[in-house]
Tab-separated table of C-alpha atoms in Angstrom:
chain	number	residue	atom	x	y	z
S	113	MET	CA	-127.458	41.038	-123.410
S	114	ASN	CA	-128.732	41.339	-119.818
S	115	TRP	CA	-130.626	38.697	-117.848
S	116	SER	CA	-134.052	40.154	-118.658
S	117	GLU	CA	-133.361	40.288	-122.383
S	118	GLU	CA	-131.973	36.772	-122.446
S	119	HIS	CA	-134.543	34.966	-120.345
S	120	SER	CA	-137.747	37.004	-120.569
S	121	THR	CA	-140.972	36.026	-122.290
S	122	ILE	CA	-143.387	38.670	-123.574
S	123	ILE	CA	-147.084	37.747	-123.858
S	124	ALA	CA	-149.965	40.000	-124.958
S	125	GLY	CA	-153.712	39.596	-124.450
S	126	LEU	CA	-156.650	41.353	-126.103
S	127	ASP	CA	-160.157	41.335	-124.614
S	128	LEU	CA	-162.819	42.447	-127.091
S	129	GLY	CA	-165.818	43.277	-124.942
S	130	THR	CA	-169.102	45.009	-125.571
S	131	THR	CA	-168.070	47.907	-123.322
S	132	LYS	CA	-164.344	48.201	-123.975
S	133	VAL	CA	-161.428	46.729	-125.902
S	134	CYS	CA	-158.542	46.129	-123.518
S	135	ALA	CA	-154.963	45.132	-124.337
S	136	ALA	CA	-152.356	44.055	-121.789
S	137	ILE	CA	-148.701	43.066	-122.064
S	138	ALA	CA	-146.830	40.966	-119.499
S	139	GLU	CA	-143.222	39.952	-119.086
S	140	GLN	CA	-142.021	36.847	-117.298
S	141	VAL	CA	-138.393	36.597	-116.244
S	142	ALA	CA	-137.012	33.254	-115.060
S	143	GLU	CA	-139.051	31.910	-112.094
S	144	ARG	CA	-140.417	35.269	-110.932
S	145	PRO	CA	-144.172	36.024	-111.074
S	146	PRO	CA	-145.227	37.618	-114.382
S	147	ARG	CA	-145.216	41.407	-114.408
S	148	ILE	CA	-147.709	43.663	-116.193
S	149	ILE	CA	-145.702	46.164	-118.216
S	150	GLY	CA	-148.366	47.697	-120.444
S	151	VAL	CA	-152.137	48.255	-120.498
S	152	GLY	CA	-154.370	50.088	-122.947
S	153	GLN	CA	-158.091	50.344	-123.526
S	154	HIS	CA	-160.591	52.078	-125.772
S	155	PRO	CA	-164.408	52.244	-125.820
S	156	SER	CA	-165.867	49.365	-127.813
S	157	GLU	CA	-168.422	50.818	-130.208
S	158	GLY	CA	-168.201	48.144	-132.881
S	159	ILE	CA	-168.922	45.010	-130.826
S	160	GLN	CA	-172.251	43.811	-129.485
S	161	ARG	CA	-172.847	40.606	-127.531
S	162	GLY	CA	-169.486	39.186	-128.548
S	163	ALA	CA	-169.860	39.823	-132.276
S	164	ILE	CA	-168.409	42.536	-134.512
S	165	VAL	CA	-171.136	44.797	-135.894
S	166	ASP	CA	-168.907	47.619	-137.169
S	167	ALA	CA	-165.540	46.489	-138.520
S	168	GLU	CA	-163.998	49.949	-138.909
S	169	LYS	CA	-164.792	51.022	-135.351
S	170	THR	CA	-163.523	47.691	-134.047
S	171	VAL	CA	-160.218	47.965	-135.930
S	172	HIS	CA	-159.789	51.508	-134.596
S	173	ALA	CA	-160.504	50.454	-131.007
S	174	ILE	CA	-158.066	47.518	-131.227
S	175	GLY	CA	-155.356	49.716	-132.712
S	176	GLU	CA	-155.763	52.375	-130.010
S	177	ALA	CA	-155.751	49.855	-127.149
S	178	VAL	CA	-152.673	48.063	-128.489
S	179	ARG	CA	-150.773	51.301	-129.111
S	180	GLN	CA	-151.477	52.516	-125.571
S	181	ALA	CA	-150.225	49.234	-124.127
S	182	GLU	CA	-147.094	49.280	-126.313
S	183	LEU	CA	-146.319	52.882	-125.369
S	184	MET	CA	-146.610	52.072	-121.669
S	185	ALA	CA	-144.538	48.895	-121.998
S	186	GLY	CA	-141.892	50.383	-124.256
S	187	VAL	CA	-142.076	47.349	-126.554
S	188	GLU	CA	-143.849	46.467	-129.794
S	189	ILE	CA	-145.909	43.285	-129.882
S	190	ASP	CA	-146.388	41.166	-132.971
S	191	SER	CA	-149.159	38.843	-131.751
S	192	VAL	CA	-151.901	38.527	-129.123
S	193	TYR	CA	-154.124	35.946	-127.481
S	194	ALA	CA	-157.651	37.170	-128.190
S	195	GLY	CA	-160.733	36.405	-126.120
S	196	ILE	CA	-164.046	35.423	-127.656
S	197	SER	CA	-167.419	35.098	-125.946
S	198	GLY	CA	-171.124	35.532	-126.469
S	199	GLU	CA	-173.951	33.639	-128.098
S	200	TYR	CA	-171.721	32.399	-130.942
S	201	ILE	CA	-170.077	29.910	-128.557
S	202	ALA	CA	-171.393	26.394	-127.910
S	203	SER	CA	-169.918	23.374	-126.154
S	204	LEU	CA	-170.322	19.651	-125.518
S	205	ASN	CA	-168.551	16.821	-123.697
S	206	SER	CA	-166.957	13.961	-125.627
S	207	THR	CA	-164.789	10.873	-125.144
S	208	GLY	CA	-162.141	9.070	-127.188
S	209	MET	CA	-159.971	5.973	-126.978
S	210	VAL	CA	-156.715	4.798	-128.590
S	211	ALA	CA	-154.347	1.870	-128.241
S	212	VAL	CA	-151.036	2.827	-126.664
S	213	GLY	CA	-148.506	3.082	-129.453
S	214	GLY	CA	-145.274	3.263	-127.518
S	215	GLU	CA	-142.927	0.300	-127.384
S	216	GLY	CA	-143.401	-1.631	-124.161
S	217	GLY	CA	-146.761	-0.016	-123.363
S	218	TRP	CA	-145.390	3.152	-121.793
S	219	ILE	CA	-147.637	6.147	-122.514
S	220	GLY	CA	-145.885	9.125	-124.090
S	221	VAL	CA	-146.862	12.649	-125.081
S	222	GLN	CA	-147.720	11.415	-128.570
S	223	ASP	CA	-150.259	8.960	-127.115
S	224	ARG	CA	-151.799	11.737	-125.038
S	225	ALA	CA	-152.041	13.946	-128.111
S	226	ARG	CA	-153.617	11.128	-130.155
S	227	VAL	CA	-156.326	10.360	-127.613
S	228	LEU	CA	-157.204	14.033	-127.216
S	229	ALA	CA	-157.454	14.323	-130.987
S	230	ALA	CA	-159.715	11.253	-131.080
S	231	ALA	CA	-161.956	12.644	-128.344
S	232	GLY	CA	-162.145	15.985	-130.126
S	233	VAL	CA	-163.566	14.487	-133.323
S	234	VAL	CA	-167.188	15.592	-133.034
S	235	LYS	CA	-169.843	16.445	-135.570
S	236	VAL	CA	-170.366	20.178	-135.858
S	237	PRO	CA	-172.470	22.186	-138.333
S	238	PHE	CA	-170.685	23.378	-141.460
S	239	ASP	CA	-170.636	26.964	-140.186
S	240	ARG	CA	-168.887	26.122	-136.905
S	241	GLU	CA	-165.377	25.075	-135.915
S	242	VAL	CA	-163.718	23.568	-132.864
S	243	LEU	CA	-162.051	26.196	-130.692
S	244	HIS	CA	-160.818	24.100	-127.751
S	245	VAL	CA	-160.489	20.443	-126.811
S	246	LEU	CA	-159.976	20.626	-123.037
S	247	PRO	CA	-159.107	17.444	-121.113
S	248	GLN	CA	-161.274	16.600	-118.118
S	249	GLU	CA	-159.710	13.271	-117.160
S	250	PHE	CA	-157.959	10.236	-118.621
S	251	ALA	CA	-158.397	6.509	-118.079
S	252	VAL	CA	-155.668	3.869	-118.477
S	253	ASN	CA	-156.873	0.271	-118.891
S	254	GLY	CA	-160.207	1.342	-117.384
S	255	GLN	CA	-158.725	3.150	-114.382
S	256	ARG	CA	-160.389	6.557	-114.392
S	257	GLY	CA	-159.641	9.847	-112.687
S	258	ILE	CA	-156.124	10.248	-114.097
S	259	LEU	CA	-155.109	13.858	-114.753
S	260	ASP	CA	-151.993	13.129	-116.852
S	261	PRO	CA	-151.263	9.624	-118.182
S	262	VAL	CA	-147.774	10.345	-119.561
S	263	GLY	CA	-145.235	7.953	-118.055
S	264	MET	CA	-147.840	5.343	-117.042
S	265	TYR	CA	-148.059	1.792	-118.387
S	266	GLY	CA	-151.108	0.546	-120.265
S	267	VAL	CA	-152.513	-0.763	-123.528
S	268	ARG	CA	-155.746	1.278	-123.713
S	269	LEU	CA	-155.892	5.034	-123.185
S	270	GLU	CA	-159.169	6.966	-122.927
S	271	ALA	CA	-159.889	10.665	-122.550
S	272	SER	CA	-162.938	12.684	-121.515
S	273	VAL	CA	-162.868	16.206	-122.919
S	274	HIS	CA	-164.875	19.407	-123.116
S	275	VAL	CA	-165.159	20.611	-126.718
S	276	VAL	CA	-165.815	24.308	-127.305
S	277	THR	CA	-167.032	25.374	-130.745
S	278	SER	CA	-167.554	28.788	-132.279
S	279	SER	CA	-169.158	30.355	-135.287
S	280	ILE	CA	-166.560	30.384	-138.079
S	281	ALA	CA	-167.733	33.827	-139.156
S	282	ALA	CA	-167.347	35.259	-135.633
S	283	VAL	CA	-163.777	33.954	-135.302
S	284	ARG	CA	-162.795	35.067	-138.806
S	285	ASN	CA	-164.190	38.571	-138.264
S	286	ILE	CA	-162.333	38.948	-134.983
S	287	CYS	CA	-159.049	37.684	-136.422
S	288	HIS	CA	-159.375	39.845	-139.533
S	289	SER	CA	-160.015	42.966	-137.448
S	290	ILE	CA	-156.960	42.267	-135.285
S	291	LEU	CA	-154.798	41.690	-138.360
S	292	ARG	CA	-156.031	44.941	-139.900
S	293	ALA	CA	-154.964	46.704	-136.697
S	294	GLY	CA	-151.422	45.497	-137.363
S	295	VAL	CA	-151.179	42.573	-134.937
S	296	ASP	CA	-151.110	38.826	-135.554
S	297	VAL	CA	-153.338	36.379	-133.654
S	298	ARG	CA	-151.463	33.760	-131.665
S	299	GLY	CA	-154.630	32.125	-130.378
S	300	VAL	CA	-158.379	32.648	-129.910
S	301	VAL	CA	-159.517	31.735	-126.397
S	302	LEU	CA	-162.922	31.281	-124.785
S	303	GLY	CA	-163.370	34.371	-122.596
S	304	ALA	CA	-164.734	32.555	-119.535
S	305	LEU	CA	-161.891	30.027	-119.746
S	306	ALA	CA	-159.382	32.877	-119.800
S	307	SER	CA	-161.060	34.572	-116.829
S	308	SER	CA	-160.812	31.350	-114.840
S	309	TYR	CA	-157.021	31.460	-115.128
S	310	ALA	CA	-157.026	34.819	-113.365
S	311	VAL	CA	-159.582	34.292	-110.599
S	312	LEU	CA	-159.903	30.569	-109.775
S	313	SER	CA	-157.428	28.595	-107.697
S	314	GLU	CA	-156.544	24.944	-108.334
S	315	ASP	CA	-158.363	24.000	-105.115
S	316	GLU	CA	-161.538	25.770	-106.262
S	317	ARG	CA	-161.440	23.966	-109.616
S	318	GLN	CA	-160.987	20.653	-107.812
S	319	MET	CA	-163.824	21.287	-105.331
S	320	GLY	CA	-166.184	22.538	-108.028
S	321	ALA	CA	-166.781	26.171	-108.935
S	322	CYS	CA	-169.082	28.096	-111.240
S	323	LEU	CA	-167.635	31.205	-112.880
S	324	LEU	CA	-170.116	33.845	-114.060
S	325	ASP	CA	-168.550	36.545	-116.242
S	326	ILE	CA	-171.162	39.307	-116.413
S	327	GLY	CA	-170.156	41.476	-119.345
S	328	GLY	CA	-171.900	44.337	-121.058
S	329	GLY	CA	-173.848	42.294	-123.609
S	330	THR	CA	-173.772	38.697	-122.336
S	331	THR	CA	-173.104	36.631	-119.236
S	332	ASP	CA	-170.676	33.758	-119.808
S	333	VAL	CA	-170.803	30.611	-117.703
S	334	ALA	CA	-168.035	28.120	-116.928
S	335	VAL	CA	-168.361	25.220	-114.481
S	336	PHE	CA	-165.275	23.390	-113.212
S	337	VAL	CA	-165.336	20.108	-111.308
S	338	GLY	CA	-162.285	17.969	-110.554
S	339	LYS	CA	-160.085	20.649	-112.206
S	340	GLY	CA	-161.744	20.046	-115.585
S	341	LEU	CA	-164.182	22.325	-117.434
S	342	ARG	CA	-167.492	20.437	-117.419
S	343	HIS	CA	-169.822	23.054	-118.895
S	344	SER	CA	-169.511	26.375	-120.700
S	345	GLY	CA	-172.272	28.525	-122.116
S	346	ASN	CA	-173.790	31.971	-122.017
S	347	VAL	CA	-176.940	33.972	-121.388
S	348	GLY	CA	-177.760	36.803	-123.791
S	349	LEU	CA	-178.137	39.412	-121.058
S	350	GLY	CA	-175.580	41.601	-119.299
S	351	GLY	CA	-174.821	44.932	-117.711
S	352	HIS	CA	-176.145	46.935	-120.654
S	353	ASN	CA	-179.596	45.467	-120.085
S	354	VAL	CA	-179.514	46.817	-116.542
S	355	THR	CA	-178.525	50.240	-117.879
S	356	ASN	CA	-181.317	50.185	-120.457
S	357	ASP	CA	-183.871	49.267	-117.809
S	358	ILE	CA	-182.789	52.174	-115.620
S	359	GLY	CA	-182.958	54.546	-118.595
S	360	VAL	CA	-186.492	53.459	-119.443
S	361	GLY	CA	-187.663	53.418	-115.837
S	362	LEU	CA	-186.305	56.879	-115.019
S	363	ARG	CA	-186.795	58.304	-118.530
S	364	THR	CA	-183.216	59.497	-118.555
S	365	THR	CA	-180.200	59.356	-120.889
S	366	ARG	CA	-178.043	56.276	-121.211
S	367	ALA	CA	-175.063	58.098	-119.705
S	368	GLU	CA	-177.071	59.102	-116.627
S	369	ALA	CA	-178.489	55.589	-116.315
S	370	GLU	CA	-174.994	54.096	-116.479
S	371	GLN	CA	-173.800	56.490	-113.806
S	372	ALA	CA	-176.733	55.576	-111.546
S	373	LYS	CA	-175.968	51.879	-112.012
S	374	CYS	CA	-172.225	52.110	-111.390
S	375	ALA	CA	-172.454	54.574	-108.510
S	376	GLY	CA	-175.052	52.522	-106.667
S	377	SER	CA	-177.793	55.139	-106.631
S	378	PRO	CA	-179.602	55.397	-103.273
S	379	SER	CA	-182.917	55.703	-105.144
S	380	GLU	CA	-185.290	52.880	-104.226
S	381	THR	CA	-186.628	52.868	-107.787
S	382	VAL	CA	-183.138	52.315	-109.222
S	383	ALA	CA	-182.448	49.590	-106.661
S	384	LEU	CA	-185.634	47.729	-107.592
S	385	ILE	CA	-184.892	47.995	-111.336
S	386	VAL	CA	-181.332	46.738	-110.901
S	387	GLU	CA	-182.401	43.894	-108.614
S	388	ALA	CA	-185.120	42.704	-110.998
S	389	ARG	CA	-182.839	42.483	-114.034
S	390	MET	CA	-179.860	41.034	-112.135
S	391	GLU	CA	-182.089	38.415	-110.533
S	392	GLU	CA	-183.298	37.411	-114.008
S	393	ILE	CA	-179.716	37.073	-115.280
S	394	LEU	CA	-178.661	34.993	-112.280
S	395	ALA	CA	-181.780	32.801	-112.411
S	396	LEU	CA	-181.175	32.041	-116.096
S	397	THR	CA	-177.556	31.091	-115.441
S	398	ARG	CA	-178.581	28.883	-112.526
S	399	LYS	CA	-181.127	27.090	-114.703
S	400	GLN	CA	-178.507	26.557	-117.402
S	401	VAL	CA	-175.936	25.162	-114.963
S	402	TYR	CA	-178.272	22.642	-113.360
S	403	THR	CA	-179.847	21.648	-116.666
S	404	ALA	CA	-176.418	20.799	-118.046
S	405	LEU	CA	-175.090	19.315	-114.779
S	406	PRO	CA	-178.034	18.249	-112.601
S	407	ASN	CA	-175.803	16.806	-109.890
S	408	ALA	CA	-173.073	19.433	-110.003
S	409	ALA	CA	-171.245	19.615	-106.678
S	410	LEU	CA	-170.026	23.204	-106.421
S	411	GLY	CA	-168.064	23.019	-103.202
S	412	ALA	CA	-166.248	26.302	-103.920
S	413	GLY	CA	-169.479	28.124	-104.812
S	414	ILE	CA	-169.930	30.914	-107.338
S	415	VAL	CA	-167.301	33.411	-108.531
S	416	LEU	CA	-168.475	36.607	-110.248
S	417	THR	CA	-166.309	38.481	-112.737
S	418	GLY	CA	-166.838	41.095	-115.433
S	419	GLY	CA	-168.009	44.676	-115.096
S	420	GLY	CA	-171.527	43.582	-114.118
S	421	ALA	CA	-170.158	41.755	-111.086
S	422	GLN	CA	-169.366	45.122	-109.513
S	423	ILE	CA	-172.988	46.291	-109.474
S	424	THR	CA	-173.964	47.053	-105.889
S	425	GLY	CA	-175.633	44.049	-104.260
S	426	ALA	CA	-174.621	41.531	-106.970
S	427	VAL	CA	-172.853	39.163	-104.565
S	428	ALA	CA	-175.661	39.122	-102.009
S	429	LEU	CA	-178.255	38.599	-104.739
S	430	ALA	CA	-176.281	35.723	-106.260
S	431	GLU	CA	-175.986	34.078	-102.850
S	432	ARG	CA	-179.766	34.210	-102.558
S	433	VAL	CA	-180.428	32.867	-106.069
S	434	PHE	CA	-177.870	30.021	-105.902
S	435	ASN	CA	-178.137	29.405	-102.167
S	436	MET	CA	-174.389	28.983	-101.806
S	437	PRO	CA	-171.268	31.095	-101.125
S	438	VAL	CA	-170.449	33.756	-103.726
S	439	ARG	CA	-167.369	35.954	-104.049
S	440	LEU	CA	-166.001	38.538	-106.447
S	441	GLY	CA	-163.286	37.229	-108.738
S	442	GLU	CA	-160.290	39.502	-108.363
S	443	SER	CA	-157.142	38.725	-110.318
S	444	SER	CA	-153.903	37.751	-108.618
S	445	GLY	CA	-150.531	36.311	-109.526
S	446	PHE	CA	-149.077	39.380	-111.254
S	447	GLU	CA	-146.569	42.016	-110.254
S	448	GLY	CA	-147.471	45.609	-111.052
S	449	ALA	CA	-151.187	44.962	-111.528
S	450	ALA	CA	-152.810	46.175	-108.315
S	451	GLU	CA	-155.045	48.579	-110.235
S	452	LEU	CA	-156.129	45.735	-112.552
S	453	ALA	CA	-157.356	43.408	-109.807
S	454	SER	CA	-160.925	44.535	-110.581
S	455	PRO	CA	-163.262	41.798	-111.937
S	456	SER	CA	-163.655	43.809	-115.155
S	457	TYR	CA	-160.048	42.982	-116.114
S	458	ALA	CA	-160.210	39.267	-115.332
S	459	THR	CA	-160.422	38.174	-118.980
S	460	VAL	CA	-157.462	40.153	-120.316
S	461	LEU	CA	-155.235	39.096	-117.402
S	462	GLY	CA	-156.400	35.519	-117.800
S	463	LEU	CA	-155.425	35.624	-121.473
S	464	LEU	CA	-151.879	36.466	-120.387
S	465	LEU	CA	-151.760	33.539	-117.969
S	466	TYR	CA	-153.264	31.227	-120.580
S	467	GLY	CA	-150.631	32.307	-123.080
S	468	MET	CA	-147.837	31.685	-120.614
S	469	GLU	CA	-149.192	28.216	-119.860
S	470	GLN	CA	-149.337	27.442	-123.569
S	471	GLN	CA	-145.728	28.527	-123.985
S	472	GLU	CA	-144.629	26.531	-120.948
S	473	GLY	CA	-146.591	23.491	-122.131
S	474	LYS	CA	-144.952	23.706	-125.544
S	475	ASN	CA	-141.518	23.814	-123.951
S	476	GLN	CA	-142.327	20.878	-121.641
S	477	THR	CA	-143.695	18.805	-124.524
S	478	GLU	CA	-140.590	19.415	-126.588
S	479	ALA	CA	-138.411	18.473	-123.613
S	480	GLN	CA	-140.487	15.337	-122.915
S	481	GLU	CA	-140.259	14.277	-126.551
S	482	LEU	CA	-136.482	14.632	-126.400
S	483	VAL	CA	-136.403	12.473	-123.262
S	484	GLU	CA	-138.609	9.833	-124.888
S	485	ASP	CA	-136.530	9.829	-128.066
S	486	SER	CA	-133.404	9.438	-125.963
S	487	PHE	CA	-135.015	6.632	-123.924
S	488	ASP	CA	-136.128	4.812	-127.090
S	489	SER	CA	-132.642	5.163	-128.528
S	490	VAL	CA	-130.971	3.795	-125.394
S	491	PHE	CA	-133.585	1.051	-125.011
S	492	GLY	CA	-133.025	0.041	-128.622
S	493	ARG	CA	-129.263	-0.182	-128.115
S	494	VAL	CA	-129.728	-2.278	-124.971
S	495	LYS	CA	-131.973	-4.704	-126.852
S	496	ARG	CA	-129.396	-5.039	-129.619
S	497	TRP	CA	-126.639	-5.674	-127.071
S	498	LEU	CA	-128.687	-8.449	-125.464
S	499	GLN	CA	-129.562	-10.138	-128.732
S	500	PRO	CA	-127.481	-13.310	-129.376
S	501	ARG	CA	-124.892	-12.926	-132.073
S	502	ASP	CA	-124.288	-15.438	-134.820
């Protein structure tokens, strides 16, 4: 067995968008940057605004995208991290508190898990389920602003979290379609959260950044402050609305309207149509952000991703609407992915990075638990040695 076979990790991501279904496979070997080894995509005719409207077409598109990626990578995958977005997603912020259970008051991974579970207990309608419980910050004995409490001393542990919920039907339909295409689902991930892994730096999260993922059917919003996700939501408009407007305004076919939009037609009429709809989308997202977070300090500005972010003039228009710096979110951190740096691939690449973090976190937790068990064992023996004997 060579080094790559012995120490490599294979992760696969699947982005189910309104425009396309895209699959990507990455390999990580030892401490090297992850490398993209396979990519496949197929037109998405069975998905609208984040929801499956034609199961057979969706299963076919997933199967084709996965097979293309496997053929390019030369490996077969058995599971994927799948992205979910659209109007079936909702979120809220919550808090929880627990007493530290470890002997001596030292906070362990189990205490962290317990307080996150407590904070994630929220009332949701019967037709919804919790998708993510994402930590924002912890507090130990009232001291706030702690990013990771493990290893600290205290008697009271609190957590502030961002809870993302989804329609049960939407998640079940997505998972069932993926399973029918012959692949298992390792995890379902909020699309905007996944995109943030690919295009936002740790400094930008800390300073405060708003990610706008402008897809075909919807625009997803994610606001990070102090490294934590503070707000996530969506607006039910996207790039397809721009295309439709052009088609109606010019009385032309959808294909010709799409070409005029993507090519940046020099026609003044097209420019005015595109600007009007894009300004509406951006104004609605701005209203949502500042309604949810009236005092949001977005020191890193706005980052645009998704296919709609590449519409000519989108960055300049967003700078005008938000009155702050705006940049295109181009993916980085991979080997062999120069052609995938486009904002339209941010979600699928982010799913790969998310999956790798989950795997790494699982390994670290297991290692930390072993250390704590060993410490408890040694500490117990020391106490017995010090106890007076009869």
